[in-house]
PDB file of N, H, CA, C and O in Angstrom:
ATOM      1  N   UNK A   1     -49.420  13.706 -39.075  1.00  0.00           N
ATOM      2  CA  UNK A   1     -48.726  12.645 -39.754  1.00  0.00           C
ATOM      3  C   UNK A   1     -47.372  12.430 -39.063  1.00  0.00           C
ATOM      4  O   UNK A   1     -46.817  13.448 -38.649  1.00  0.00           O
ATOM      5  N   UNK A   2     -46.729  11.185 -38.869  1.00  0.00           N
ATOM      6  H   UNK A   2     -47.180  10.358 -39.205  1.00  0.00           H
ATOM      7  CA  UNK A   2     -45.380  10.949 -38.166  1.00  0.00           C
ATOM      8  C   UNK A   2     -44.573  11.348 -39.078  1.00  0.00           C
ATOM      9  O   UNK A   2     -44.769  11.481 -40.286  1.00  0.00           O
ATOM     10  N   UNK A   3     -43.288  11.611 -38.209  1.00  0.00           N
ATOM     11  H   UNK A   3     -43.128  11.503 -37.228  1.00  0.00           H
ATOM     12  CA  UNK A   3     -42.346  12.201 -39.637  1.00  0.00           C
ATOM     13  C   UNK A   3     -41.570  10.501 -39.382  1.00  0.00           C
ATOM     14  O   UNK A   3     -41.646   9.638 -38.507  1.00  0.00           O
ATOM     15  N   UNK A   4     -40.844  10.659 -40.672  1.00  0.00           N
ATOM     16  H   UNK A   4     -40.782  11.360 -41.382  1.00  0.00           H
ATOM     17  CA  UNK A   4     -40.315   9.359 -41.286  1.00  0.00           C
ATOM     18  C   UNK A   4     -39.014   9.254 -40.773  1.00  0.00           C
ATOM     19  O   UNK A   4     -38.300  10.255 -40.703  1.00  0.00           O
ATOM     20  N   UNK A   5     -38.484   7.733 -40.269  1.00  0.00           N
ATOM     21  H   UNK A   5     -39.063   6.920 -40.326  1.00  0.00           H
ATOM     22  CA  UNK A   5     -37.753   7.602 -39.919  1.00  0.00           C
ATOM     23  C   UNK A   5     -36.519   7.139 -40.414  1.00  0.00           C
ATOM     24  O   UNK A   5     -36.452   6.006 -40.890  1.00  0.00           O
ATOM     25  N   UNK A   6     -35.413   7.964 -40.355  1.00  0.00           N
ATOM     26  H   UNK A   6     -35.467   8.885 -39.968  1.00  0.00           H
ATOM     27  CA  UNK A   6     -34.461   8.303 -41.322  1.00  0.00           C
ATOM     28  C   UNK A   6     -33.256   6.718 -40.458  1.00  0.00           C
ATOM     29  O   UNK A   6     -32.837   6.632 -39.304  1.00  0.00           O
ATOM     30  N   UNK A   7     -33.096   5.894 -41.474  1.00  0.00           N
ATOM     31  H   UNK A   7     -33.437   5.964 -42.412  1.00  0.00           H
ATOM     32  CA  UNK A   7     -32.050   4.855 -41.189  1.00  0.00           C
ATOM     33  C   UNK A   7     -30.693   5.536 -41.254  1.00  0.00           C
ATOM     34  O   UNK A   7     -30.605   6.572 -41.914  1.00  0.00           O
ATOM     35  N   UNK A   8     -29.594   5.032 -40.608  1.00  0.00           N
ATOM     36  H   UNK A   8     -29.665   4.191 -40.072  1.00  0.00           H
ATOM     37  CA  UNK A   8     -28.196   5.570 -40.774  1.00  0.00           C
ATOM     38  C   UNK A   8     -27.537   4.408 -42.228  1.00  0.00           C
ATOM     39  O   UNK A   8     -28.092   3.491 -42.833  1.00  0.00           O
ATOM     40  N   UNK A   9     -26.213   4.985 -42.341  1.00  0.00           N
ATOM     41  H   UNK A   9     -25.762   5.730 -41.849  1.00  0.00           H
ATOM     42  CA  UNK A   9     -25.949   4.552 -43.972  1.00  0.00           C
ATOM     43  C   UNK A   9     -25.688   3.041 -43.332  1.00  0.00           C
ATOM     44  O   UNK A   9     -26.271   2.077 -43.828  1.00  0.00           O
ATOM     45  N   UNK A  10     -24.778   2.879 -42.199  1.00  0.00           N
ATOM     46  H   UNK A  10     -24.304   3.662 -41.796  1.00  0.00           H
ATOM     47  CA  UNK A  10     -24.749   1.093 -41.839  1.00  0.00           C
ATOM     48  C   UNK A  10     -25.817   0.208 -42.011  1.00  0.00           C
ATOM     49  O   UNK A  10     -25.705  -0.842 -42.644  1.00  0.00           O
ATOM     50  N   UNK A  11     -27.292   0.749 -41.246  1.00  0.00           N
ATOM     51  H   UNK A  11     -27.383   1.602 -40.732  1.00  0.00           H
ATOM     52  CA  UNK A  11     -28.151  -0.151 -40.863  1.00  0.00           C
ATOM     53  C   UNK A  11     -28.997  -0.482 -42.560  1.00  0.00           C
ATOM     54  O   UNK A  11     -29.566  -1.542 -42.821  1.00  0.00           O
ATOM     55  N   UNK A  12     -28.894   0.539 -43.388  1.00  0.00           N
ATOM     56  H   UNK A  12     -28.431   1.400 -43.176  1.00  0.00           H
ATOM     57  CA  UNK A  12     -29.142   0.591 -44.773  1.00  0.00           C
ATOM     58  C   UNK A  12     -27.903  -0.615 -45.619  1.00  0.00           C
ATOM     59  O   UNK A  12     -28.263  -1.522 -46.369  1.00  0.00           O
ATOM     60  N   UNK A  13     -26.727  -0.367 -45.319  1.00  0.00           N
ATOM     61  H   UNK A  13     -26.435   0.370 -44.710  1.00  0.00           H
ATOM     62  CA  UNK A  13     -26.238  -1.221 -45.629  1.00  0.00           C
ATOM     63  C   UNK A  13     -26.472  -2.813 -45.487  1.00  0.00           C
ATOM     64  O   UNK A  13     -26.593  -3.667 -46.364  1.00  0.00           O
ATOM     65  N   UNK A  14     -26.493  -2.916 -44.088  1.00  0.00           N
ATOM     66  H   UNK A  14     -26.394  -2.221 -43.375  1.00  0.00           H
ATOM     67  CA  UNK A  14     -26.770  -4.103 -43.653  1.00  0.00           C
ATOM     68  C   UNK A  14     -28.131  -4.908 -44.341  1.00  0.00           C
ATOM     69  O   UNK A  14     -28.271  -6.092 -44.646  1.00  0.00           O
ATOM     70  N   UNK A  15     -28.958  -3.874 -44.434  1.00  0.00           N
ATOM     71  H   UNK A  15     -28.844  -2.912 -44.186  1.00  0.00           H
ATOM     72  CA  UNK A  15     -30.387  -4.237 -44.834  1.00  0.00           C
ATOM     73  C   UNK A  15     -30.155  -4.900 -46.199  1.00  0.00           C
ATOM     74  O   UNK A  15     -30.518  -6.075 -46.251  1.00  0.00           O
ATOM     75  N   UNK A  16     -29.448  -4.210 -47.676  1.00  0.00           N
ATOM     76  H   UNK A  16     -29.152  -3.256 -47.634  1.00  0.00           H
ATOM     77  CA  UNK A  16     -28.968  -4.247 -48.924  1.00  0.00           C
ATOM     78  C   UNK A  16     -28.501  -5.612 -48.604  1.00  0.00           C
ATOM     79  O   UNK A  16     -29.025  -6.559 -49.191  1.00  0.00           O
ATOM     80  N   UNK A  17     -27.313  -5.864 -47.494  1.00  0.00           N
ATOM     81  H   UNK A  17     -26.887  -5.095 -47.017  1.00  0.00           H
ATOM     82  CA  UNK A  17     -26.680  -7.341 -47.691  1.00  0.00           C
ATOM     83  C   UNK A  17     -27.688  -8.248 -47.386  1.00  0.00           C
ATOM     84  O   UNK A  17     -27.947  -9.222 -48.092  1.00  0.00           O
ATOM     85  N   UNK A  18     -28.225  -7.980 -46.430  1.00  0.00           N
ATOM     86  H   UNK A  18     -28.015  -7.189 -45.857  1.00  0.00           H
ATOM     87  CA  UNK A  18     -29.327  -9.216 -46.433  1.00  0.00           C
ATOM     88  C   UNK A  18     -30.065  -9.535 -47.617  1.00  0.00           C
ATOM     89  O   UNK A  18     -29.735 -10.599 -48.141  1.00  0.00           O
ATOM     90  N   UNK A  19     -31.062  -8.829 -48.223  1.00  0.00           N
ATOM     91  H   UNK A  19     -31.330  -7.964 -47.798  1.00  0.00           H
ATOM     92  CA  UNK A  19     -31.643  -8.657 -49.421  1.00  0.00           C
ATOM     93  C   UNK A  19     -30.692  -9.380 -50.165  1.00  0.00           C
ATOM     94  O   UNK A  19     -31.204 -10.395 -50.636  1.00  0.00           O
ATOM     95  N   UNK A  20     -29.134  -9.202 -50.539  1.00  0.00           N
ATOM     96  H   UNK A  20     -28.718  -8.377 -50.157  1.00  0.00           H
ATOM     97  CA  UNK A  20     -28.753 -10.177 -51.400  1.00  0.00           C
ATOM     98  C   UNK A  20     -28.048 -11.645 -50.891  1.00  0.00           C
ATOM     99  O   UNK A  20     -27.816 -12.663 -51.543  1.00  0.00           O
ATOM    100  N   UNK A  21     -27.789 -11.311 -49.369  1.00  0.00           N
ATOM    101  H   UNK A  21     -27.978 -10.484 -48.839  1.00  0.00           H
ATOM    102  CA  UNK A  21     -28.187 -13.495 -48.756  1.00  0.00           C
ATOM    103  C   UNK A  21     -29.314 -13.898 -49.220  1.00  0.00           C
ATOM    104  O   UNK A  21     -29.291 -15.007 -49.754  1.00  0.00           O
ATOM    105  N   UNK A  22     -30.622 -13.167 -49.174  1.00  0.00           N
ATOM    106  H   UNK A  22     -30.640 -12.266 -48.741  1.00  0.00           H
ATOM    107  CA  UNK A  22     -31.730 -13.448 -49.344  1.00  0.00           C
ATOM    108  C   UNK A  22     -31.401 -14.385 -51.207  1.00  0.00           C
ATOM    109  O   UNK A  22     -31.665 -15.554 -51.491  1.00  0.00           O
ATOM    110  N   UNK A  23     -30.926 -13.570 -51.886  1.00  0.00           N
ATOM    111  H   UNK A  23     -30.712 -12.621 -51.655  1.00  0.00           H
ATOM    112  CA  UNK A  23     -30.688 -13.508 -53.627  1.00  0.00           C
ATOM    113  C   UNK A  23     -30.177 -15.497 -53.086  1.00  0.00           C
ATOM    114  O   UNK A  23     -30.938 -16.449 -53.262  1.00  0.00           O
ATOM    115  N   UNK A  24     -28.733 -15.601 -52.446  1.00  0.00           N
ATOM    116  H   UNK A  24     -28.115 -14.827 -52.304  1.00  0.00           H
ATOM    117  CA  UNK A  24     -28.398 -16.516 -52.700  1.00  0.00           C
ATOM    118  C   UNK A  24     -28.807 -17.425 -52.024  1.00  0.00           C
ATOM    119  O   UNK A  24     -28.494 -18.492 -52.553  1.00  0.00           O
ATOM    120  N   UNK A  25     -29.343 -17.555 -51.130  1.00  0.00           N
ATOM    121  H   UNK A  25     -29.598 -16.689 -50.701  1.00  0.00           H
ATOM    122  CA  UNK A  25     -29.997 -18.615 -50.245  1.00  0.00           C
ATOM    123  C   UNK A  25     -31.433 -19.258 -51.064  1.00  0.00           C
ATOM    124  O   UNK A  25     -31.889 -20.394 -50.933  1.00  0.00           O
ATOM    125  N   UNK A  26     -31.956 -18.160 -51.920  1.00  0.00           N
ATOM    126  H   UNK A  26     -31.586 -17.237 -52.027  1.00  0.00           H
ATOM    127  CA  UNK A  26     -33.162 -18.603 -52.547  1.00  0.00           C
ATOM    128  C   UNK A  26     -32.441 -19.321 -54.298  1.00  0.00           C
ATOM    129  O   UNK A  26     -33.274 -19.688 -55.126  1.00  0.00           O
ATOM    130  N   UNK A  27     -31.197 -19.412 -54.581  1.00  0.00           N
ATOM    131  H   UNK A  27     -30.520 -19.114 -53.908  1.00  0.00           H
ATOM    132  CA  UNK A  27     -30.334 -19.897 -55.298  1.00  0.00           C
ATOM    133  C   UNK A  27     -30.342 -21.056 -55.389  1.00  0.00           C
ATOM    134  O   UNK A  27     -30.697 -21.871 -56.240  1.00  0.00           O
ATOM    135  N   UNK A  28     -29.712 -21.093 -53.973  1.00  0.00           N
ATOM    136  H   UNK A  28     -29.424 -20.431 -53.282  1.00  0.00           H
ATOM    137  CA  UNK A  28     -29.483 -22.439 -53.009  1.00  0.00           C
ATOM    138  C   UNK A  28     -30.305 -23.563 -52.934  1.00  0.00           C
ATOM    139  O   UNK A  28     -29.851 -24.694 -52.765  1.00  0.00           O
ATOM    140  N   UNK A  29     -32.070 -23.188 -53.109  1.00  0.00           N
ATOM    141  H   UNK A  29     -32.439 -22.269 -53.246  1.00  0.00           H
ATOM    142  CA  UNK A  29     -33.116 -23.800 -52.962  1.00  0.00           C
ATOM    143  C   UNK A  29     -33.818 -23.139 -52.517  1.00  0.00           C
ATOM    144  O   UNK A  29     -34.830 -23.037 -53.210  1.00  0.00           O
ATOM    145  N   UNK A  30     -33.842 -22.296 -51.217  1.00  0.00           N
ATOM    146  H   UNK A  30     -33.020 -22.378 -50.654  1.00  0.00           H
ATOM    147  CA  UNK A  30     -34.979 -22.125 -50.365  1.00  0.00           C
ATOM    148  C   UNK A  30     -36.107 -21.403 -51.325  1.00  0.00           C
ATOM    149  O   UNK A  30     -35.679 -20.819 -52.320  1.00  0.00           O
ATOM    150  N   UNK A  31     -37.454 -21.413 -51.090  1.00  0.00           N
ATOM    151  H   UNK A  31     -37.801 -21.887 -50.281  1.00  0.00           H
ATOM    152  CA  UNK A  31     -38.301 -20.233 -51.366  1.00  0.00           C
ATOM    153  C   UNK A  31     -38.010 -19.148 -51.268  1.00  0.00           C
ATOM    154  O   UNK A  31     -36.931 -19.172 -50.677  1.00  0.00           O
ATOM    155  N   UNK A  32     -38.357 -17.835 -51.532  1.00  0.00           N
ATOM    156  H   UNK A  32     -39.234 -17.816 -52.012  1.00  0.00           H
ATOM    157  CA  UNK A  32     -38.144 -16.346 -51.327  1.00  0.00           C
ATOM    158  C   UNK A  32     -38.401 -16.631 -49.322  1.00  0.00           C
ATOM    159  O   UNK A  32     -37.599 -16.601 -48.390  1.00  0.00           O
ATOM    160  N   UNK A  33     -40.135 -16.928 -49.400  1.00  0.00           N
ATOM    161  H   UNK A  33     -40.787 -16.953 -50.158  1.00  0.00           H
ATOM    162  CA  UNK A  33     -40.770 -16.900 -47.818  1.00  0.00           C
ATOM    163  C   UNK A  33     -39.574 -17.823 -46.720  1.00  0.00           C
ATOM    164  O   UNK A  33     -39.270 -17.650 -45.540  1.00  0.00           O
ATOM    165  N   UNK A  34     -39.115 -18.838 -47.763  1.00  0.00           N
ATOM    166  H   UNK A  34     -39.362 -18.979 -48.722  1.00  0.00           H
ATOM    167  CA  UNK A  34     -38.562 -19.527 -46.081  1.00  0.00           C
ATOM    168  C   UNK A  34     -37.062 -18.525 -46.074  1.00  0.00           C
ATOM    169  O   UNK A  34     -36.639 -18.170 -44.974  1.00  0.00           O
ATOM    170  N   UNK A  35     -36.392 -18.152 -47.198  1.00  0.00           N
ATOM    171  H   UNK A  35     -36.736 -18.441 -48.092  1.00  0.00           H
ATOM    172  CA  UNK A  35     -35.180 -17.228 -46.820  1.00  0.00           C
ATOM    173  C   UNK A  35     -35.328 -16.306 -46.213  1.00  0.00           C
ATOM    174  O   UNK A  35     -34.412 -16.157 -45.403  1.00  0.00           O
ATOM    175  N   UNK A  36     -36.297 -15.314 -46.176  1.00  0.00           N
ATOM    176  H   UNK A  36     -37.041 -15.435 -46.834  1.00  0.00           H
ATOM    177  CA  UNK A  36     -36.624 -14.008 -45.553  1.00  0.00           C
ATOM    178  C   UNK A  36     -37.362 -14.686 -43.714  1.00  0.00           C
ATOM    179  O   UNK A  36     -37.379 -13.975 -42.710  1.00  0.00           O
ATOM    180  N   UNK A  37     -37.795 -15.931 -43.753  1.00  0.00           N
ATOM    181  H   UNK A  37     -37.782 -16.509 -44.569  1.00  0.00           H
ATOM    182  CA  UNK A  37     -37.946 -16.574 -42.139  1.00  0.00           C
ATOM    183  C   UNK A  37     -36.672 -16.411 -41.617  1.00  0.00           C
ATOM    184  O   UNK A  37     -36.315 -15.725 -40.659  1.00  0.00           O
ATOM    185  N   UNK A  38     -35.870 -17.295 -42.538  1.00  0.00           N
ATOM    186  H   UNK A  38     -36.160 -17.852 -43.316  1.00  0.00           H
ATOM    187  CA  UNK A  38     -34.596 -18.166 -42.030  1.00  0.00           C
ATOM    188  C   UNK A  38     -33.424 -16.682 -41.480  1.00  0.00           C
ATOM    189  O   UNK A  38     -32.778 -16.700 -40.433  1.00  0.00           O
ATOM    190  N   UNK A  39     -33.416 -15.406 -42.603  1.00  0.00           N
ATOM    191  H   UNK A  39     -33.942 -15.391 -43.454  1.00  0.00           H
ATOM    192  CA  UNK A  39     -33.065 -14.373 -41.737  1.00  0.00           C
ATOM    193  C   UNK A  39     -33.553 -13.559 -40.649  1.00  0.00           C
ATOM    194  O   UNK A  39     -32.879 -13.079 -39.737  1.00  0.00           O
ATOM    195  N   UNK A  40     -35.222 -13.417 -40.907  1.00  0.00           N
ATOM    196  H   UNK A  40     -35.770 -13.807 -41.648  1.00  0.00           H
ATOM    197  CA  UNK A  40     -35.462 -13.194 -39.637  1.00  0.00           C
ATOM    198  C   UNK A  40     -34.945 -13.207 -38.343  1.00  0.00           C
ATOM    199  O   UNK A  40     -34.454 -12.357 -37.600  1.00  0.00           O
ATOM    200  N   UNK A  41     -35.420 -15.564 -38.204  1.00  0.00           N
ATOM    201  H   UNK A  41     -35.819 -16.254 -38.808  1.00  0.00           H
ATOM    202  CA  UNK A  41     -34.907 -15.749 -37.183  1.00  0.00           C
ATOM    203  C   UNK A  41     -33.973 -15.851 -36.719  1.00  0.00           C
ATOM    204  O   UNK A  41     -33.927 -16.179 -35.534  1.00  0.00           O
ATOM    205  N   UNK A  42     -32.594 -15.570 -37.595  1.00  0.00           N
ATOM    206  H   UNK A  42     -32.631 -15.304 -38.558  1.00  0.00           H
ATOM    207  CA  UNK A  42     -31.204 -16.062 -37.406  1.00  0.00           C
ATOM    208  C   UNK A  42     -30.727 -14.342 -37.541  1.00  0.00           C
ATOM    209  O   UNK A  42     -29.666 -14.128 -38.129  1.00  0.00           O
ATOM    210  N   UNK A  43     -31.356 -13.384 -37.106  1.00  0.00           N
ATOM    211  H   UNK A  43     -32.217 -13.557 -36.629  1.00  0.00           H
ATOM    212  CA  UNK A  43     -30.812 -12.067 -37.751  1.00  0.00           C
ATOM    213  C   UNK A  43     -29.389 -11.684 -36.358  1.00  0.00           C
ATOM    214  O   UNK A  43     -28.279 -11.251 -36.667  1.00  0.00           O
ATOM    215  N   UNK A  44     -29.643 -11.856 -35.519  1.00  0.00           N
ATOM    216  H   UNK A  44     -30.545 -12.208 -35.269  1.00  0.00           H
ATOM    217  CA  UNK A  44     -28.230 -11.939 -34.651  1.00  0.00           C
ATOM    218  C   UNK A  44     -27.059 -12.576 -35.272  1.00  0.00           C
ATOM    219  O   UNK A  44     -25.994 -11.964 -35.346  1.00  0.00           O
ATOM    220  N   UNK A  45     -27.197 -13.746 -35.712  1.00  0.00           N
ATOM    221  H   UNK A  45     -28.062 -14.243 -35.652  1.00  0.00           H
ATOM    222  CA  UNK A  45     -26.366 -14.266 -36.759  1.00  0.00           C
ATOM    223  C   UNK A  45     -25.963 -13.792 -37.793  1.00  0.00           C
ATOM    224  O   UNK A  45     -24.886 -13.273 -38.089  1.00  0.00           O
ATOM    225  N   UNK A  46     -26.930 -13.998 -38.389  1.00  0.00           N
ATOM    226  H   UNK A  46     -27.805 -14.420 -38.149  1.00  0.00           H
ATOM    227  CA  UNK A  46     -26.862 -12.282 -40.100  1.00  0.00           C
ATOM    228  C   UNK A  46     -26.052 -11.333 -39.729  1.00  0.00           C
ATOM    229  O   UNK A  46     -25.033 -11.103 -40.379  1.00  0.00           O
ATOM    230  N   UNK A  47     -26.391 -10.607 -38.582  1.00  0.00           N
ATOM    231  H   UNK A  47     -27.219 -10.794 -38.054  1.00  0.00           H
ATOM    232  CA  UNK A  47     -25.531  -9.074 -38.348  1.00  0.00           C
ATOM    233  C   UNK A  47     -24.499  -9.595 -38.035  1.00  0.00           C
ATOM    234  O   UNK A  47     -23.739  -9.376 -38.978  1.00  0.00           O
ATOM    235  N   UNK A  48     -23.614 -10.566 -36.746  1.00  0.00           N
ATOM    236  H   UNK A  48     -24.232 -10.743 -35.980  1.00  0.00           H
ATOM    237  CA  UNK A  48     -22.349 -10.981 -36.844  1.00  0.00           C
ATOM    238  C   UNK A  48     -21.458 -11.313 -38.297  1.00  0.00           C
ATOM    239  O   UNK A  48     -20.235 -11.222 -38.406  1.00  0.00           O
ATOM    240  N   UNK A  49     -22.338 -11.682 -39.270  1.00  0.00           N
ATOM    241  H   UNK A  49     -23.332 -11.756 -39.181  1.00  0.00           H
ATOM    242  CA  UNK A  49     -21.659 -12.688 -40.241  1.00  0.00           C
ATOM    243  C   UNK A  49     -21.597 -11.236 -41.076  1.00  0.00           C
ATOM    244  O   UNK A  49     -20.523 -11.153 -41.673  1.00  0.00           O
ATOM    245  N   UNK A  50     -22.494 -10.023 -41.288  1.00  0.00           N
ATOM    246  H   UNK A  50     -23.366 -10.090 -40.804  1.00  0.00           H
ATOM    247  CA  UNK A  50     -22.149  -8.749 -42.006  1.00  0.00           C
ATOM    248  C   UNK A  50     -20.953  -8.061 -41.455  1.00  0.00           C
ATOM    249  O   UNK A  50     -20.224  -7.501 -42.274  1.00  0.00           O
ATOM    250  N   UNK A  51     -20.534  -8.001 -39.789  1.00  0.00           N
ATOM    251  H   UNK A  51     -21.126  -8.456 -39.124  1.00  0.00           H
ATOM    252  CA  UNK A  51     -19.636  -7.124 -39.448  1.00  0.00           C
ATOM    253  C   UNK A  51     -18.344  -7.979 -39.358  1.00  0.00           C
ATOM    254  O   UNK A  51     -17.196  -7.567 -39.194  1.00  0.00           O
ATOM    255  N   UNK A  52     -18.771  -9.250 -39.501  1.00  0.00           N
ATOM    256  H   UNK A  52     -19.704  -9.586 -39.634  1.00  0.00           H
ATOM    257  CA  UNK A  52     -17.336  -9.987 -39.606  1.00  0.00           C
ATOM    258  C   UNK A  52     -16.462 -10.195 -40.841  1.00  0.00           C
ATOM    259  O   UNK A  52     -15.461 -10.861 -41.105  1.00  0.00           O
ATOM    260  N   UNK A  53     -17.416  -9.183 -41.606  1.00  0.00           N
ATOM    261  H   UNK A  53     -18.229  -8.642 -41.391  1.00  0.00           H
ATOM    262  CA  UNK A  53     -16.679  -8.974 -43.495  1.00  0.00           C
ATOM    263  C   UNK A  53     -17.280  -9.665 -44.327  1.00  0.00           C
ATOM    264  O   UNK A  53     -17.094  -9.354 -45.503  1.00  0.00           O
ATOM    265  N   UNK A  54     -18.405 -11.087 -43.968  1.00  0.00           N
ATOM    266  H   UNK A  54     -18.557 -11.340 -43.012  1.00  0.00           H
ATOM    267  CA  UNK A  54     -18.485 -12.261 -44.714  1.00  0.00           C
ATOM    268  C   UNK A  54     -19.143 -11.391 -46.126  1.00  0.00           C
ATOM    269  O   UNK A  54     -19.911 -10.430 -46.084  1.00  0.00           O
ATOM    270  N   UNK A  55     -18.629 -11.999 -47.235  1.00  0.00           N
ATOM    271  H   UNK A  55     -18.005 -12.780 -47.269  1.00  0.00           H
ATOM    272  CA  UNK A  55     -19.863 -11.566 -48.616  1.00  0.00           C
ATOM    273  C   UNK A  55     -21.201 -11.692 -48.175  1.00  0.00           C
ATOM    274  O   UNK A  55     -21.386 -11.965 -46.989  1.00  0.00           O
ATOM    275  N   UNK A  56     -22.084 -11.550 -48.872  1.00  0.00           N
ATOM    276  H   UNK A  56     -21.934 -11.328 -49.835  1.00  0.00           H
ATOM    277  CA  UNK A  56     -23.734 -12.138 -49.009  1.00  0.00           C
ATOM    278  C   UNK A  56     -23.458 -13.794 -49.378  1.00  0.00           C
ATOM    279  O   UNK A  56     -23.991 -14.663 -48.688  1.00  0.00           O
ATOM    280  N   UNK A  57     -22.667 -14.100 -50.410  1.00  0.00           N
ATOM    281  H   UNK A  57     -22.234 -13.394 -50.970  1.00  0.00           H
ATOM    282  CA  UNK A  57     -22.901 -15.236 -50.592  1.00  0.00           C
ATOM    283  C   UNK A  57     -22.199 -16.269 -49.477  1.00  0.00           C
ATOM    284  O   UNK A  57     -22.790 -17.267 -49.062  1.00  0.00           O
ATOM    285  N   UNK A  58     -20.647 -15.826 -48.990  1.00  0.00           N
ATOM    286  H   UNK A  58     -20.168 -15.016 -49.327  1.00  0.00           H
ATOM    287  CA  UNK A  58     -20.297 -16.875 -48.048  1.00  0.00           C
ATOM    288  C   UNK A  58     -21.258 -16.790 -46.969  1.00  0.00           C
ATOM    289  O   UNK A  58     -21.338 -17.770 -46.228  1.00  0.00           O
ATOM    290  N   UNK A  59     -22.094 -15.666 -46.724  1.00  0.00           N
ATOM    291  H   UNK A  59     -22.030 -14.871 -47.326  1.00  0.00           H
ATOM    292  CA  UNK A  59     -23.098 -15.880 -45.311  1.00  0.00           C
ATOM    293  C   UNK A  59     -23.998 -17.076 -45.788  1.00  0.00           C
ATOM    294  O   UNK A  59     -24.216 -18.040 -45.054  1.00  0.00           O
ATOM    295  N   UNK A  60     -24.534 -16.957 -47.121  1.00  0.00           N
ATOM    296  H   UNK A  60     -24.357 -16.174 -47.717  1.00  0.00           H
ATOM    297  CA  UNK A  60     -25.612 -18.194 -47.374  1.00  0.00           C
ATOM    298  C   UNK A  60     -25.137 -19.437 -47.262  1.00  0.00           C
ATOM    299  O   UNK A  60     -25.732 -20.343 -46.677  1.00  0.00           O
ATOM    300  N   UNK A  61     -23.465 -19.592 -48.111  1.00  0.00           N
ATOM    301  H   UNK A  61     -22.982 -18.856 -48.586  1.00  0.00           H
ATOM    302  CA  UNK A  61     -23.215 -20.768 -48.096  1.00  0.00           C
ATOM    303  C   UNK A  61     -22.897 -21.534 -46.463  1.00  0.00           C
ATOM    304  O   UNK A  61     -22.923 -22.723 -46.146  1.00  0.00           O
ATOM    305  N   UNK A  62     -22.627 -20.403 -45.710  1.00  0.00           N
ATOM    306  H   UNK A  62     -22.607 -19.437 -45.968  1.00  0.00           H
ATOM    307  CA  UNK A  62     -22.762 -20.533 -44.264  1.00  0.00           C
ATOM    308  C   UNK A  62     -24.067 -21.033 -43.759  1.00  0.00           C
ATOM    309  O   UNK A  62     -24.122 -22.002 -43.002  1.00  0.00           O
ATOM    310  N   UNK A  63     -24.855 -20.550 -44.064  1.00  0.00           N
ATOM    311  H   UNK A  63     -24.810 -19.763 -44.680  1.00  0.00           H
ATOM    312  CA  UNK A  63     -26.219 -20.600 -43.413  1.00  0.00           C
ATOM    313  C   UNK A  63     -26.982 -22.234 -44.201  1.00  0.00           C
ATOM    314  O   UNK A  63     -27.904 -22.817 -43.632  1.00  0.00           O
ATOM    315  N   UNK A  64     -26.432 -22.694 -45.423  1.00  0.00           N
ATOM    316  H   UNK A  64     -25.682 -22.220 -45.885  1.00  0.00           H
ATOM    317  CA  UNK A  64     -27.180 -23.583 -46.201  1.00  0.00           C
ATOM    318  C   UNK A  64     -25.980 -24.984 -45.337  1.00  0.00           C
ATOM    319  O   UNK A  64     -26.325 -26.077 -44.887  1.00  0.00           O
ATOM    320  N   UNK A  65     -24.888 -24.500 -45.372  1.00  0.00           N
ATOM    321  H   UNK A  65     -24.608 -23.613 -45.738  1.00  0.00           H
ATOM    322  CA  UNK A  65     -24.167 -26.049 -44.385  1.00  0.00           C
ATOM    323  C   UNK A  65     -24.935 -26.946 -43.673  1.00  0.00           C
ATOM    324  O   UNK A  65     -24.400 -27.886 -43.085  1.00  0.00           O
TER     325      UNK A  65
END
């Protein structure tokens, strides 16, 4: 069996903020499916907009402009 791969507390963090852009972007309008696309494909973006301090929500209201 593989042993399990242990995340560090940042990349866990980061993960949590997305999950709640996810909260407000699907607020906003989007579906659950197109918010969890829309970070996907924009996740270079996502991670700048987490280490640049933004909340969860100013990243959405960022991302919904």
């Amino acid at each position: 069996m593989a042993k399990k791969e242990e995340l560090d507390e940042e990349t866990l963090a980061l993960i949590h903020w997305c999950i709640e852009v996810e909260g407000f972007l699907v607020a906003g309008g989007a579906t659950q499916k197109q918010a969890q696309d829309h970070i996907e494909e924009q996740v270079e973006w996502f991670t700048d907009q987490f280490y640049d301090g933004l909340t969860p929500e100013e990243a959405a209201k960022e991302a919904l402009a």
